[in-house]
mmCIF file of C-alpha atoms in Angstrom:
data_model
loop_
_atom_site.group_PDB
_atom_site.id
_atom_site.type_symbol
_atom_site.label_atom_id
_atom_site.label_comp_id
_atom_site.label_asym_id
_atom_site.label_seq_id
_atom_site.Cartn_x
_atom_site.Cartn_y
_atom_site.Cartn_z
ATOM 1 C CA MET A 286 26.323 16.256 -8.597
ATOM 2 C CA ARG A 287 24.175 15.240 -11.561
ATOM 3 C CA ALA A 288 19.976 15.456 -11.619
ATOM 4 C CA LEU A 289 18.192 12.179 -10.995
ATOM 5 C CA GLN A 290 15.627 10.583 -12.955
ATOM 6 C CA HIS A 291 12.259 11.126 -12.322
ATOM 7 C CA PRO A 292 9.411 8.810 -13.379
ATOM 8 C CA ASP A 293 5.986 10.030 -14.629
ATOM 9 C CA VAL A 294 3.494 9.742 -11.985
ATOM 10 C CA ALA A 295 1.329 9.364 -14.863
ATOM 11 C CA ASN A 296 2.560 5.675 -15.972
ATOM 12 C CA ILE A 297 3.184 4.214 -12.510
ATOM 13 C CA PRO A 298 0.762 1.587 -11.431
ATOM 14 C CA LEU A 299 -1.043 1.472 -8.017
ATOM 15 C CA SER A 300 0.531 -1.681 -7.340
ATOM 16 C CA ALA A 301 3.884 -0.128 -7.778
ATOM 17 C CA VAL A 302 3.306 2.764 -5.075
ATOM 18 C CA LEU A 303 2.303 -0.101 -2.317
ATOM 19 C CA ASN A 304 5.219 -2.308 -3.378
ATOM 20 C CA ALA A 305 7.664 0.946 -2.541
ATOM 21 C CA LEU A 306 5.770 1.938 0.610
ATOM 22 C CA ALA A 307 5.235 -1.308 2.098
ATOM 23 C CA ASP A 308 8.248 -1.567 4.224
ATOM 24 C CA PRO A 309 8.580 0.174 7.536
ATOM 25 C CA VAL A 310 11.565 2.246 7.068
ATOM 26 C CA ARG A 311 10.297 3.361 3.901
ATOM 27 C CA LEU A 312 6.710 4.477 5.254
ATOM 28 C CA ARG A 313 9.085 6.161 8.671
ATOM 29 C CA ILE A 314 10.979 8.106 5.726
ATOM 30 C CA VAL A 315 7.673 9.041 3.838
ATOM 31 C CA ALA A 316 6.094 10.274 7.748
ATOM 32 C CA GLU A 317 9.404 12.244 8.221
ATOM 33 C CA LEU A 318 8.659 13.716 4.751
ATOM 34 C CA ALA A 319 5.281 14.525 5.133
ATOM 35 C CA ARG A 320 5.839 16.443 8.280
ATOM 36 C CA SER A 321 8.942 18.057 7.748
ATOM 37 C CA GLY A 322 8.902 18.758 3.802
ATOM 38 C CA GLY A 323 12.754 18.670 2.448
ATOM 39 C CA ILE A 324 14.905 17.021 3.633
ATOM 40 C CA ALA A 325 18.609 15.744 3.323
ATOM 41 C CA CYS A 326 19.700 12.417 3.193
ATOM 42 C CA GLN A 327 21.566 12.630 6.418
ATOM 43 C CA GLN A 328 18.773 14.022 8.040
ATOM 44 C CA PHE A 329 16.742 11.243 8.214
ATOM 45 C CA ASP A 330 16.034 9.694 11.780
ATOM 46 C CA VAL A 331 15.744 6.241 10.567
ATOM 47 C CA PRO A 332 17.586 3.096 12.269
ATOM 48 C CA VAL A 333 19.837 1.959 9.194
ATOM 49 C CA SER A 334 23.029 2.723 7.426
ATOM 50 C CA MET A 335 23.853 5.498 5.086
ATOM 51 C CA SER A 336 23.814 2.805 1.839
ATOM 52 C CA THR A 337 20.468 1.307 3.214
ATOM 53 C CA LEU A 338 18.991 4.562 3.507
ATOM 54 C CA SER A 339 20.172 5.473 -0.280
ATOM 55 C CA HIS A 340 18.749 2.441 -1.606
ATOM 56 C CA HIS A 341 15.449 2.792 0.132
ATOM 57 C CA LEU A 342 15.101 6.806 -1.047
ATOM 58 C CA LYS A 343 16.207 5.279 -4.278
ATOM 59 C CA VAL A 344 12.840 2.394 -4.414
ATOM 60 C CA LEU A 345 10.734 5.301 -3.078
ATOM 61 C CA ARG A 346 12.064 7.700 -6.209
ATOM 62 C CA GLU A 347 11.768 5.130 -8.875
ATOM 63 C CA ALA A 348 8.261 4.845 -7.661
ATOM 64 C CA GLY A 349 7.638 8.050 -8.084
ATOM 65 C CA VAL A 350 6.560 8.636 -4.221
ATOM 66 C CA LEU A 351 9.606 11.176 -3.773
ATOM 67 C CA ARG A 352 11.606 14.011 -5.648
ATOM 68 C CA VAL A 353 15.158 14.546 -5.462
ATOM 69 C CA THR A 354 16.755 17.605 -5.991
ATOM 70 C CA PRO A 355 20.609 18.293 -5.768
ATOM 71 C CA GLN A 356 21.173 21.335 -3.462
ATOM 72 C CA GLY A 357 25.043 21.951 -3.913
ATOM 73 C CA SER A 358 26.914 18.803 -2.070
ATOM 74 C CA TYR A 359 23.834 17.774 -0.695
ATOM 75 C CA ARG A 360 20.262 16.533 -1.915
ATOM 76 C CA THR A 361 16.636 17.643 -0.613
ATOM 77 C CA HIS A 362 14.158 15.232 -0.249
ATOM 78 C CA GLU A 363 10.807 15.531 -1.055
ATOM 79 C CA LEU A 364 7.257 13.905 -1.133
ATOM 80 C CA ARG A 365 5.725 14.274 -4.692
ATOM 81 C CA GLN A 366 2.470 14.512 -2.549
ATOM 82 C CA GLU A 367 0.247 16.984 -5.262
ATOM 83 C CA GLU A 368 0.761 14.630 -8.429
ATOM 84 C CA MET A 369 -0.110 11.403 -6.155
ATOM 85 C CA GLU A 370 -3.055 12.961 -5.049
ATOM 86 C CA ARG A 371 -4.269 13.275 -8.506
ATOM 87 C CA ARG A 372 -3.318 10.638 -9.953
ATOM 88 C CA PHE A 373 -4.044 8.213 -6.160
ATOM 89 C CA PRO A 374 -6.899 10.766 -4.697
ATOM 90 C CA GLY A 375 -5.920 10.075 -0.508
ATOM 91 C CA VAL A 376 -3.639 7.114 -1.143
ATOM 92 C CA LEU A 377 0.238 8.904 -0.099
ATOM 93 C CA GLU A 378 -1.951 11.078 1.819
ATOM 94 C CA SER A 379 -3.563 7.952 4.259
ATOM 95 C CA ILE A 380 -0.981 6.588 4.200
ATOM 96 C CA THR A 381 1.863 9.438 5.545
ATOM 97 C CA ARG A 382 -1.092 10.069 7.879
ATOM 98 C CA ALA A 383 -1.086 6.726 9.336
ATOM 99 C CA ALA A 384 2.816 5.885 9.168
ATOM 100 C CA GLY A 385 3.476 8.947 11.343
ATOM 101 C CA ALA A 386 1.281 7.457 14.059
ATOM 102 C CA ARG A 387 4.127 5.552 15.685
ATOM 103 C CA GLU A 388 2.229 2.628 17.049
ATOM 104 C CA VAL A 389 1.368 1.631 13.550
ATOM 105 C CA LEU A 390 4.247 0.697 12.144
ATOM 106 C CA GLY A 391 4.828 -2.620 14.033
ATOM 107 C CA GLY A 392 8.840 -4.282 15.055
ATOM 108 C CA SER A 393 9.112 -3.360 18.797
ATOM 109 C CA ARG A 394 6.276 -0.863 19.004
ATOM 110 C CA ARG A 395 3.948 -1.788 21.819
ATOM 111 C CA PRO A 396 0.149 -1.962 20.239
ATOM 112 C CA SER A 397 -2.896 0.148 21.414
ATOM 113 C CA THR A 398 -4.264 -1.343 24.564
ATOM 114 C CA MET B 57 -15.749 -26.555 6.070
ATOM 115 C CA ARG B 58 -13.837 -25.195 8.621
ATOM 116 C CA ALA B 59 -13.754 -21.890 9.952
ATOM 117 C CA LEU B 60 -10.622 -19.628 8.803
ATOM 118 C CA GLN B 61 -8.101 -17.813 11.172
ATOM 119 C CA HIS B 62 -8.514 -14.328 10.764
ATOM 120 C CA PRO B 63 -5.706 -12.319 12.566
ATOM 121 C CA ASP B 64 -6.873 -8.779 15.211
ATOM 122 C CA VAL B 65 -6.568 -5.854 13.078
ATOM 123 C CA ALA B 66 -4.646 -4.027 16.015
ATOM 124 C CA ASN B 67 -1.491 -6.360 15.327
ATOM 125 C CA ILE B 68 -1.490 -5.838 12.045
ATOM 126 C CA PRO B 69 1.371 -3.378 11.106
ATOM 127 C CA LEU B 70 0.911 -0.967 8.313
ATOM 128 C CA SER B 71 3.915 -2.379 5.759
ATOM 129 C CA ALA B 72 1.915 -5.881 6.050
ATOM 130 C CA VAL B 73 -1.625 -4.744 4.699
ATOM 131 C CA LEU B 74 0.572 -2.896 1.711
ATOM 132 C CA ASN B 75 2.793 -5.371 0.743
ATOM 133 C CA ALA B 76 -0.643 -7.991 0.797
ATOM 134 C CA LEU B 77 -2.436 -4.705 -1.412
ATOM 135 C CA ALA B 78 0.562 -4.129 -3.927
ATOM 136 C CA ASP B 79 -0.471 -6.522 -6.145
ATOM 137 C CA PRO B 80 -2.483 -5.932 -9.520
ATOM 138 C CA VAL B 81 -4.865 -8.862 -9.096
ATOM 139 C CA ARG B 82 -5.309 -8.691 -5.107
ATOM 140 C CA LEU B 83 -5.759 -4.813 -5.555
ATOM 141 C CA ARG B 84 -8.399 -5.995 -8.490
ATOM 142 C CA ILE B 85 -10.234 -8.444 -6.204
ATOM 143 C CA VAL B 86 -10.562 -5.430 -3.183
ATOM 144 C CA ALA B 87 -11.712 -3.223 -5.479
ATOM 145 C CA GLU B 88 -14.202 -5.643 -6.847
ATOM 146 C CA LEU B 89 -15.537 -6.553 -2.883
ATOM 147 C CA ALA B 90 -15.602 -3.268 -2.262
ATOM 148 C CA ARG B 91 -18.241 -2.295 -5.307
ATOM 149 C CA SER B 92 -20.248 -5.517 -4.395
ATOM 150 C CA GLY B 93 -20.194 -6.509 -0.661
ATOM 151 C CA GLY B 94 -19.779 -10.621 0.064
ATOM 152 C CA ILE B 95 -18.546 -12.429 -3.379
ATOM 153 C CA ALA B 96 -17.949 -15.971 -3.610
ATOM 154 C CA CYS B 97 -14.686 -17.509 -4.680
ATOM 155 C CA GLN B 98 -15.874 -18.302 -7.943
ATOM 156 C CA GLN B 99 -17.148 -15.243 -8.145
ATOM 157 C CA PHE B 100 -14.293 -12.951 -8.876
ATOM 158 C CA ASP B 101 -13.489 -11.744 -12.338
ATOM 159 C CA VAL B 102 -9.833 -11.987 -12.486
ATOM 160 C CA PRO B 103 -7.265 -13.817 -15.128
ATOM 161 C CA VAL B 104 -5.767 -16.259 -12.887
ATOM 162 C CA SER B 105 -6.187 -19.921 -12.214
ATOM 163 C CA MET B 106 -8.569 -20.988 -8.939
ATOM 164 C CA SER B 107 -5.366 -22.217 -7.252
ATOM 165 C CA THR B 108 -3.788 -18.933 -7.753
ATOM 166 C CA LEU B 109 -6.887 -16.962 -6.725
ATOM 167 C CA SER B 110 -6.836 -19.313 -3.815
ATOM 168 C CA HIS B 111 -3.646 -17.740 -2.790
ATOM 169 C CA HIS B 112 -4.526 -14.530 -3.353
ATOM 170 C CA LEU B 113 -7.257 -14.338 -0.706
ATOM 171 C CA LYS B 114 -5.192 -16.058 1.928
ATOM 172 C CA VAL B 115 -2.622 -13.320 1.628
ATOM 173 C CA LEU B 116 -5.451 -10.555 1.588
ATOM 174 C CA ARG B 117 -7.163 -12.429 4.546
ATOM 175 C CA GLU B 118 -3.753 -12.848 6.828
ATOM 176 C CA ALA B 119 -3.046 -9.429 6.237
ATOM 177 C CA GLY B 120 -6.661 -8.277 8.050
ATOM 178 C CA VAL B 121 -7.647 -7.568 4.563
ATOM 179 C CA LEU B 122 -10.518 -9.731 3.911
ATOM 180 C CA ARG B 123 -12.754 -11.747 6.271
ATOM 181 C CA VAL B 124 -14.093 -15.553 4.987
ATOM 182 C CA THR B 125 -17.382 -16.757 5.636
ATOM 183 C CA PRO B 126 -18.343 -20.726 5.169
ATOM 184 C CA GLN B 127 -21.624 -20.633 3.378
ATOM 185 C CA GLY B 128 -22.790 -24.101 3.085
ATOM 186 C CA SER B 129 -20.110 -25.628 0.370
ATOM 187 C CA TYR B 130 -18.453 -22.280 -0.423
ATOM 188 C CA ARG B 131 -17.017 -19.172 1.104
ATOM 189 C CA THR B 132 -17.747 -15.399 1.079
ATOM 190 C CA HIS B 133 -15.107 -12.829 1.107
ATOM 191 C CA GLU B 134 -15.591 -9.352 2.185
ATOM 192 C CA LEU B 135 -13.470 -6.420 3.286
ATOM 193 C CA ARG B 136 -12.908 -5.714 6.800
ATOM 194 C CA GLN B 137 -13.530 -2.189 5.561
ATOM 195 C CA GLU B 138 -14.656 -0.543 9.500
ATOM 196 C CA GLU B 139 -11.577 -2.709 11.322
ATOM 197 C CA MET B 140 -9.117 -1.175 9.021
ATOM 198 C CA GLU B 141 -11.006 2.126 8.555
ATOM 199 C CA ARG B 142 -10.370 2.588 12.651
ATOM 200 C CA ARG B 143 -6.584 1.206 12.795
ATOM 201 C CA PHE B 144 -5.330 2.493 9.412
ATOM 202 C CA PRO B 145 -7.659 5.614 8.448
ATOM 203 C CA GLY B 146 -8.505 6.614 4.857
ATOM 204 C CA VAL B 147 -5.822 3.838 3.873
ATOM 205 C CA LEU B 148 -8.051 0.853 2.631
ATOM 206 C CA GLU B 149 -10.647 3.081 1.645
ATOM 207 C CA SER B 150 -8.894 5.356 -0.925
ATOM 208 C CA ILE B 151 -6.604 2.441 -2.381
ATOM 209 C CA THR B 152 -10.037 0.254 -3.116
ATOM 210 C CA ARG B 153 -11.188 3.459 -4.423
ATOM 211 C CA ALA B 154 -8.436 4.191 -6.901
ATOM 212 C CA ALA B 155 -7.977 0.393 -7.735
ATOM 213 C CA GLY B 156 -11.521 0.681 -8.922
ATOM 214 C CA ALA B 157 -10.414 3.448 -11.266
ATOM 215 C CA ARG B 158 -9.551 0.889 -14.222
ATOM 216 C CA GLU B 159 -6.719 2.653 -15.348
ATOM 217 C CA VAL B 160 -4.262 2.993 -12.378
ATOM 218 C CA LEU B 161 -3.709 -1.079 -12.372
ATOM 219 C CA GLY B 162 -1.500 -1.183 -15.109
ATOM 220 C CA GLY B 163 -0.063 -4.512 -16.627
ATOM 221 C CA SER B 164 -2.280 -5.969 -19.821
ATOM 222 C CA ARG B 165 -5.733 -4.407 -18.577
ATOM 223 C CA ARG B 166 -8.215 -3.538 -21.312
ATOM 224 C CA PRO B 167 -8.969 0.738 -21.262
ATOM 225 C CA SER B 168 -12.457 1.016 -19.488
ATOM 226 C CA THR B 169 -13.943 2.313 -22.773
#
């Protein structure tokens, strides 16, 4: 399996990172990655098909948010947390933390009382 | 001038806030607001027409990011920083700080020399 392209985080505007993160499924993906480190594609707990998941992972990779590494016949995904932290201090960390608090993701979740 | 509607921040999903902020002009607006507190509409230093500026301010207001207050014949705008901080700790603060660092906005900005 060939290696995928990863943009230089230094060239990515903040608006592009926020745009990639501005989606409930992608927020759930980054929250899972923040919790657990490297994850193989089929292990994400998101309510979408594999092809939709692949699309979301591609959007996050192209925005510099995550790194994909081929591991034999599958790929692992991990956040580019340190590089993002250097470029946009606190941004990815606070967003993954907020996304990890289930109630903020919206959709069918109950508001806190 | 009638008062405008402001959503309850408790009902706003994180993805909606990020979506509102995922735009270079809107990032510039929130960075200016973070620096200077309340700003009247005609005082924003952004390279867009007044009608486009009004649209961007509306998007930010509807996402719970800013509050608009009529002041006689004009309106002032301020970030809803404390409410946002309670709901999504660190998110708006880190984004406005990153957006205030000129080089991260990308696009046609002049360098910060």
